[in-house]
Short mmCIF file of C-alpha atoms in Angstrom, two decimals:
data_model
loop_
_atom_site.label_atom_id
_atom_site.label_comp_id
_atom_site.label_asym_id
_atom_site.label_seq_id
_atom_site.Cartn_x
_atom_site.Cartn_y
_atom_site.Cartn_z
CA MET A 1 6.61 24.47 -145.33
CA LYS A 2 4.55 21.31 -145.53
CA ILE A 3 2.93 20.41 -142.20
CA LYS A 4 3.49 16.87 -140.95
CA LYS A 5 1.12 14.83 -138.78
CA ASN A 6 3.87 14.08 -136.26
CA LYS A 7 5.13 17.60 -135.72
CA LYS A 8 8.44 16.96 -134.01
CA VAL A 9 11.80 18.18 -135.30
CA LEU A 10 15.37 17.43 -134.24
CA ILE A 11 17.72 20.32 -134.97
CA LEU A 12 21.44 19.69 -134.62
CA GLY A 13 23.32 22.97 -134.13
CA GLY A 14 20.33 24.73 -132.60
CA SER A 15 22.45 27.41 -130.89
CA SER A 16 23.99 28.75 -134.10
CA ASP A 17 22.47 31.77 -135.84
CA ILE A 18 21.10 29.50 -138.55
CA GLY A 19 19.86 27.03 -135.95
CA LEU A 20 18.04 29.80 -134.07
CA GLY A 21 16.34 30.90 -137.29
CA ILE A 22 15.27 27.33 -137.98
CA ILE A 23 13.90 26.99 -134.44
CA LYS A 24 11.83 30.17 -134.86
CA THR A 25 10.42 28.92 -138.17
CA TYR A 26 9.34 25.59 -136.71
CA LEU A 27 7.89 27.25 -133.61
CA LYS A 28 5.65 29.36 -135.86
CA ASN A 29 4.37 26.09 -137.34
CA ASN A 30 3.65 24.57 -133.90
CA TYR A 31 6.33 21.88 -133.97
CA GLU A 32 7.74 20.23 -130.87
CA ILE A 33 11.48 20.92 -131.06
CA ILE A 34 14.49 19.03 -129.81
CA ALA A 35 17.39 21.43 -130.17
CA HIS A 36 20.93 20.14 -129.89
CA TYR A 37 23.68 22.45 -128.70
CA ASN A 38 27.28 22.21 -127.58
CA GLN A 39 27.51 25.71 -126.13
CA THR A 40 24.33 27.62 -125.41
CA ASN A 41 23.95 31.36 -125.81
CA LYS A 42 21.64 34.12 -124.55
CA SER A 43 19.41 33.99 -127.63
CA LEU A 44 18.78 30.26 -127.30
CA LYS A 45 18.12 30.57 -123.55
CA LYS A 46 15.62 33.36 -124.23
CA ILE A 47 13.71 31.31 -126.82
CA VAL A 48 13.60 28.27 -124.52
CA LYS A 49 12.43 30.39 -121.58
CA THR A 50 9.46 31.72 -123.56
CA ASN A 51 8.46 28.47 -125.34
CA LYS A 52 7.45 25.20 -123.75
CA ASN A 53 7.74 23.27 -127.04
CA ILE A 54 11.55 23.20 -126.98
CA LYS A 55 13.75 20.60 -125.32
CA LEU A 56 17.50 21.21 -125.26
CA ILE A 57 20.05 18.44 -125.52
CA LYS A 58 23.75 19.11 -125.04
CA PHE A 59 26.24 16.97 -126.93
CA ASN A 60 29.75 17.51 -128.26
CA PHE A 61 30.18 15.87 -131.66
CA VAL A 62 33.97 15.98 -131.27
CA THR A 63 33.99 12.43 -129.91
CA SER A 64 34.09 8.88 -131.18
CA LEU A 65 31.77 7.60 -133.90
CA LYS A 66 30.41 5.09 -131.39
CA ASN A 67 29.32 7.90 -129.04
CA ILE A 68 27.76 9.81 -131.93
CA GLU A 69 25.81 6.72 -132.99
CA ARG A 70 24.58 6.23 -129.41
CA PHE A 71 23.50 9.87 -129.28
CA LEU A 72 21.60 9.75 -132.57
CA ASN A 73 19.89 6.46 -131.65
CA LYS A 74 18.19 7.89 -128.55
CA LYS A 75 14.54 6.87 -128.20
CA GLU A 76 13.36 10.48 -128.08
CA PHE A 77 14.63 11.03 -131.64
CA LYS A 78 12.85 8.00 -133.12
CA ASN A 79 9.51 9.71 -133.72
CA CYS A 80 10.85 12.95 -135.19
CA SER A 81 9.25 13.74 -138.52
CA VAL A 82 12.02 16.19 -139.46
CA PHE A 83 15.80 16.04 -138.95
CA ILE A 84 17.92 19.13 -139.63
CA ASN A 85 21.70 19.22 -139.49
CA ALA A 86 22.85 22.79 -138.92
CA LEU A 87 26.12 21.84 -137.24
CA GLY A 88 29.11 24.01 -137.90
CA HIS A 89 32.48 22.51 -138.83
CA ILE A 90 35.74 24.34 -139.10
CA LYS A 91 38.63 22.42 -140.60
CA GLU A 92 41.03 23.59 -143.24
CA VAL A 93 40.39 20.86 -145.79
CA ALA A 94 38.54 20.74 -149.10
CA PHE A 95 34.94 19.58 -148.64
CA ASP A 96 35.51 16.63 -150.99
CA ASN A 97 38.31 15.40 -148.72
CA ILE A 98 36.34 15.41 -145.43
CA LYS A 99 36.08 11.96 -143.94
CA LEU A 100 33.27 10.60 -141.74
CA GLU A 101 35.53 10.81 -138.69
CA ASP A 102 35.95 14.57 -139.32
#
């Protein structure tokens, strides 16, 4: 992993198993982490409790596009050097047919 000068990462889907793995990787590299979650779990709470470099932000992406845009345009995200989308999505539709609203 290449180290950035501004070591701040925004991880969407930080409470998923993949998200937790990503958080651990970036913690090892001394990044400040903003971890998005919709529903927290014991593993995420444990990591946050033992690391001061993590800020949690709750948001449910099952909302309007306008609300999603407002969320992603928050000032605290502006100086992130890394953006990771580890959001899960369950919908019975072919990937090629997924629309932005989905």
